[in-house]
Amino acid sequence: KKGAIYTSLFFLRHLKTNYNRDNIISGQEDSDILSGQRLMNLPPSNFRFDSVLCSPLKRCRATIGLIPDSNIPSISYMNELSERNMGVLEGVNKFKARELYPSLFCGNKVDISASIPNGESIYDVQQRLKKIVDYIRANQEKNILIC
């Protein structure tokens, strides 16, 4: 369309955490990123994101903090970008969790469609992510980084 604004979305997953290393399910429970890590393939210094949307969890904040300030005008921390609340599984070793709650797993992974006690359903996650889509549509920015 003539005059249409096209948005490019860039997604960045947080760096490896203590929980990742120790096979602990984190969900919204927070953990630090492992020291000594760095981001690969950083944008060139003359590239600037129009906005950065970031989960408020410290693992995401620390990851975003590794991007040079010259690439980022400002950061919006949005609770909607937090990971899925994993309820009774949060903070539990994955192997122990599989023993305790086998019906919540499909192989070695948490079944995405499982109803996790005291946690969020995948439907709940989808509903809160709709707010992010609405934000992106309303702001019509060109280059958006999401962590």
PDB file of C-alpha atoms in Angstrom:
ATOM      1  CA  LYS A   1       0.000   0.000   0.000  1.00  0.00           C
ATOM      2  CA  LYS A   2       1.099   3.529  -0.672  1.00  0.00           C
ATOM      3  CA  GLY A   3       2.161   5.218   2.571  1.00  0.00           C
ATOM      4  CA  ALA A   4       2.054   1.981   4.563  1.00  0.00           C
ATOM      5  CA  ILE A   5       4.481   1.588   7.428  1.00  0.00           C
ATOM      6  CA  TYR A   6       6.204  -1.763   7.638  1.00  0.00           C
ATOM      7  CA  THR A   7       7.484  -2.959  10.974  1.00  0.00           C
ATOM      8  CA  SER A   8      10.491  -5.217  11.395  1.00  0.00           C
ATOM      9  CA  LEU A   9      10.493  -7.253  14.584  1.00  0.00           C
ATOM     10  CA  PHE A  10      13.753  -8.511  16.033  1.00  0.00           C
ATOM     11  CA  PHE A  11      13.524 -11.128  18.777  1.00  0.00           C
ATOM     12  CA  LEU A  12      16.269 -11.673  21.321  1.00  0.00           C
ATOM     13  CA  ARG A  13      16.187 -14.501  23.849  1.00  0.00           C
ATOM     14  CA  HIS A  14      17.932 -13.867  27.129  1.00  0.00           C
ATOM     15  CA  LEU A  15      21.382 -15.372  27.546  1.00  0.00           C
ATOM     16  CA  LYS A  16      21.948 -18.632  29.417  1.00  0.00           C
ATOM     17  CA  THR A  17      21.076 -18.445  33.108  1.00  0.00           C
ATOM     18  CA  ASN A  18      22.080 -20.317  36.238  1.00  0.00           C
ATOM     19  CA  TYR A  19      18.735 -22.114  35.985  1.00  0.00           C
ATOM     20  CA  ASN A  20      19.411 -23.152  32.374  1.00  0.00           C
ATOM     21  CA  ARG A  21      22.800 -24.535  33.395  1.00  0.00           C
ATOM     22  CA  ASP A  22      21.314 -26.439  36.339  1.00  0.00           C
ATOM     23  CA  ASN A  23      18.225 -27.768  34.468  1.00  0.00           C
ATOM     24  CA  ILE A  24      15.829 -25.846  36.693  1.00  0.00           C
ATOM     25  CA  ILE A  25      12.471 -24.673  35.362  1.00  0.00           C
ATOM     26  CA  SER A  26      12.304 -20.920  35.707  1.00  0.00           C
ATOM     27  CA  GLY A  27       9.118 -19.553  34.138  1.00  0.00           C
ATOM     28  CA  GLN A  28       8.654 -16.212  35.897  1.00  0.00           C
ATOM     29  CA  GLU A  29      11.032 -17.083  38.719  1.00  0.00           C
ATOM     30  CA  ASP A  30      14.123 -15.029  38.113  1.00  0.00           C
ATOM     31  CA  SER A  31      17.747 -16.043  37.841  1.00  0.00           C
ATOM     32  CA  ASP A  32      20.954 -14.332  36.799  1.00  0.00           C
ATOM     33  CA  ILE A  33      22.611 -14.825  33.446  1.00  0.00           C
ATOM     34  CA  LEU A  34      25.926 -16.654  33.576  1.00  0.00           C
ATOM     35  CA  SER A  35      28.897 -14.312  33.627  1.00  0.00           C
ATOM     36  CA  GLY A  36      31.262 -13.962  30.712  1.00  0.00           C
ATOM     37  CA  GLN A  37      28.631 -14.306  27.997  1.00  0.00           C
ATOM     38  CA  ARG A  38      28.292 -11.895  25.140  1.00  0.00           C
ATOM     39  CA  LEU A  39      25.840 -11.285  22.355  1.00  0.00           C
ATOM     40  CA  MET A  40      26.789 -12.497  18.914  1.00  0.00           C
ATOM     41  CA  ASN A  41      25.987 -10.580  15.721  1.00  0.00           C
ATOM     42  CA  LEU A  42      25.273  -7.217  17.290  1.00  0.00           C
ATOM     43  CA  PRO A  43      23.732  -4.648  14.976  1.00  0.00           C
ATOM     44  CA  PRO A  44      26.162  -2.210  13.373  1.00  0.00           C
ATOM     45  CA  SER A  45      26.811   0.950  15.396  1.00  0.00           C
ATOM     46  CA  ASN A  46      24.858   3.083  12.919  1.00  0.00           C
ATOM     47  CA  PHE A  47      21.725   0.901  13.257  1.00  0.00           C
ATOM     48  CA  ARG A  48      19.154   2.112  15.737  1.00  0.00           C
ATOM     49  CA  PHE A  49      16.051   0.336  16.968  1.00  0.00           C
ATOM     50  CA  ASP A  50      13.028   2.612  17.111  1.00  0.00           C
ATOM     51  CA  SER A  51      11.972   0.915  20.320  1.00  0.00           C
ATOM     52  CA  VAL A  52      12.924  -1.928  22.605  1.00  0.00           C
ATOM     53  CA  LEU A  53      10.285  -3.947  24.443  1.00  0.00           C
ATOM     54  CA  CYS A  54      11.659  -6.074  27.237  1.00  0.00           C
ATOM     55  CA  SER A  55      10.468  -8.412  29.942  1.00  0.00           C
ATOM     56  CA  PRO A  56      11.125  -6.939  33.394  1.00  0.00           C
ATOM     57  CA  LEU A  57      12.871 -10.157  34.502  1.00  0.00           C
ATOM     58  CA  LYS A  58      16.512  -9.508  35.389  1.00  0.00           C
ATOM     59  CA  ARG A  59      17.806 -12.118  32.921  1.00  0.00           C
ATOM     60  CA  CYS A  60      16.257 -10.082  30.090  1.00  0.00           C
ATOM     61  CA  ARG A  61      17.358  -6.755  31.544  1.00  0.00           C
ATOM     62  CA  ALA A  62      20.940  -8.047  31.785  1.00  0.00           C
ATOM     63  CA  THR A  63      20.844  -9.346  28.204  1.00  0.00           C
ATOM     64  CA  ILE A  64      19.505  -6.049  26.814  1.00  0.00           C
ATOM     65  CA  GLY A  65      22.179  -4.268  28.856  1.00  0.00           C
ATOM     66  CA  LEU A  66      24.830  -5.827  26.620  1.00  0.00           C
ATOM     67  CA  ILE A  67      23.587  -3.962  23.545  1.00  0.00           C
ATOM     68  CA  PRO A  68      25.401  -0.641  23.034  1.00  0.00           C
ATOM     69  CA  ASP A  69      23.361   2.413  24.025  1.00  0.00           C
ATOM     70  CA  SER A  70      23.895   3.826  20.536  1.00  0.00           C
ATOM     71  CA  ASN A  71      21.516   1.170  19.162  1.00  0.00           C
ATOM     72  CA  ILE A  72      18.744   1.763  21.707  1.00  0.00           C
ATOM     73  CA  PRO A  73      16.769   4.988  22.162  1.00  0.00           C
ATOM     74  CA  SER A  74      14.791   3.726  25.159  1.00  0.00           C
ATOM     75  CA  ILE A  75      13.514   0.514  26.700  1.00  0.00           C
ATOM     76  CA  SER A  76       9.923  -0.246  27.681  1.00  0.00           C
ATOM     77  CA  TYR A  77       9.710  -2.950  30.328  1.00  0.00           C
ATOM     78  CA  MET A  78       6.436  -4.806  29.897  1.00  0.00           C
ATOM     79  CA  ASN A  79       5.098  -7.442  32.266  1.00  0.00           C
ATOM     80  CA  GLU A  80       3.244  -8.988  29.324  1.00  0.00           C
ATOM     81  CA  LEU A  81       6.609 -10.161  27.956  1.00  0.00           C
ATOM     82  CA  SER A  82       7.439 -12.202  31.055  1.00  0.00           C
ATOM     83  CA  GLU A  83       7.709 -15.911  30.474  1.00  0.00           C
ATOM     84  CA  ARG A  84       4.837 -18.254  31.197  1.00  0.00           C
ATOM     85  CA  ASN A  85       4.053 -18.696  34.881  1.00  0.00           C
ATOM     86  CA  MET A  86       4.994 -22.341  35.385  1.00  0.00           C
ATOM     87  CA  GLY A  87       3.204 -22.668  38.735  1.00  0.00           C
ATOM     88  CA  VAL A  88       4.254 -25.751  40.722  1.00  0.00           C
ATOM     89  CA  LEU A  89       7.118 -26.385  38.284  1.00  0.00           C
ATOM     90  CA  GLU A  90       8.947 -23.112  38.920  1.00  0.00           C
ATOM     91  CA  GLY A  91      12.290 -23.555  40.643  1.00  0.00           C
ATOM     92  CA  VAL A  92      12.127 -27.357  40.311  1.00  0.00           C
ATOM     93  CA  ASN A  93      14.803 -29.431  38.585  1.00  0.00           C
ATOM     94  CA  LYS A  94      13.407 -30.640  35.218  1.00  0.00           C
ATOM     95  CA  PHE A  95      14.165 -34.295  35.930  1.00  0.00           C
ATOM     96  CA  LYS A  96      12.540 -34.141  39.367  1.00  0.00           C
ATOM     97  CA  ALA A  97       9.546 -32.305  37.899  1.00  0.00           C
ATOM     98  CA  ARG A  98       9.084 -35.082  35.319  1.00  0.00           C
ATOM     99  CA  GLU A  99       8.995 -37.615  38.162  1.00  0.00           C
ATOM    100  CA  LEU A 100       6.541 -35.564  40.231  1.00  0.00           C
ATOM    101  CA  TYR A 101       4.272 -34.400  37.380  1.00  0.00           C
ATOM    102  CA  PRO A 102       4.649 -36.814  34.426  1.00  0.00           C
ATOM    103  CA  SER A 103       1.320 -35.738  32.908  1.00  0.00           C
ATOM    104  CA  LEU A 104       2.680 -32.205  32.413  1.00  0.00           C
ATOM    105  CA  PHE A 105       5.468 -33.396  30.115  1.00  0.00           C
ATOM    106  CA  CYS A 106       5.764 -34.567  26.549  1.00  0.00           C
ATOM    107  CA  GLY A 107       9.137 -36.295  26.383  1.00  0.00           C
ATOM    108  CA  ASN A 108      11.719 -34.023  28.025  1.00  0.00           C
ATOM    109  CA  LYS A 109       9.704 -30.841  27.563  1.00  0.00           C
ATOM    110  CA  VAL A 110       6.781 -29.334  29.405  1.00  0.00           C
ATOM    111  CA  ASP A 111       3.663 -29.988  27.321  1.00  0.00           C
ATOM    112  CA  ILE A 112       2.693 -26.554  26.020  1.00  0.00           C
ATOM    113  CA  SER A 113      -1.009 -27.416  26.269  1.00  0.00           C
ATOM    114  CA  ALA A 114      -0.763 -28.782  29.824  1.00  0.00           C
ATOM    115  CA  SER A 115      -2.736 -27.056  32.576  1.00  0.00           C
ATOM    116  CA  ILE A 116      -0.025 -26.440  35.142  1.00  0.00           C
ATOM    117  CA  PRO A 117      -1.328 -26.198  38.717  1.00  0.00           C
ATOM    118  CA  ASN A 118      -0.995 -22.605  40.002  1.00  0.00           C
ATOM    119  CA  GLY A 119       0.411 -21.585  36.607  1.00  0.00           C
ATOM    120  CA  GLU A 120      -0.763 -19.985  33.391  1.00  0.00           C
ATOM    121  CA  SER A 121      -2.447 -21.793  30.563  1.00  0.00           C
ATOM    122  CA  ILE A 122      -1.174 -21.206  27.066  1.00  0.00           C
ATOM    123  CA  TYR A 123      -4.449 -19.333  26.458  1.00  0.00           C
ATOM    124  CA  ASP A 124      -3.576 -16.949  29.331  1.00  0.00           C
ATOM    125  CA  VAL A 125      -0.193 -16.283  27.742  1.00  0.00           C
ATOM    126  CA  GLN A 126      -1.777 -15.643  24.346  1.00  0.00           C
ATOM    127  CA  GLN A 127      -4.200 -13.146  25.886  1.00  0.00           C
ATOM    128  CA  ARG A 128      -1.476 -11.105  27.534  1.00  0.00           C
ATOM    129  CA  LEU A 129       0.660 -11.152  24.377  1.00  0.00           C
ATOM    130  CA  LYS A 130      -2.240  -9.611  22.458  1.00  0.00           C
ATOM    131  CA  LYS A 131      -1.474  -6.418  24.395  1.00  0.00           C
ATOM    132  CA  ILE A 132       2.015  -6.413  22.849  1.00  0.00           C
ATOM    133  CA  VAL A 133       0.534  -6.786  19.354  1.00  0.00           C
ATOM    134  CA  ASP A 134      -1.849  -3.898  20.074  1.00  0.00           C
ATOM    135  CA  TYR A 135       1.086  -1.774  21.292  1.00  0.00           C
ATOM    136  CA  ILE A 136       3.068  -2.498  18.117  1.00  0.00           C
ATOM    137  CA  ARG A 137       0.103  -1.665  15.887  1.00  0.00           C
ATOM    138  CA  ALA A 138      -0.647   1.562  17.742  1.00  0.00           C
ATOM    139  CA  ASN A 139       2.924   2.867  17.666  1.00  0.00           C
ATOM    140  CA  GLN A 140       3.763   1.907  14.073  1.00  0.00           C
ATOM    141  CA  GLU A 141       7.493   1.980  14.629  1.00  0.00           C
ATOM    142  CA  LYS A 142       9.842   0.584  12.015  1.00  0.00           C
ATOM    143  CA  ASN A 143      12.439  -1.500  13.917  1.00  0.00           C
ATOM    144  CA  ILE A 144      11.372  -3.080  17.187  1.00  0.00           C
ATOM    145  CA  LEU A 145      13.552  -5.303  19.343  1.00  0.00           C
ATOM    146  CA  ILE A 146      11.692  -7.678  21.689  1.00  0.00           C
ATOM    147  CA  CYS A 147      13.412  -9.539  24.509  1.00  0.00           C
TER     148      CYS A 147
END
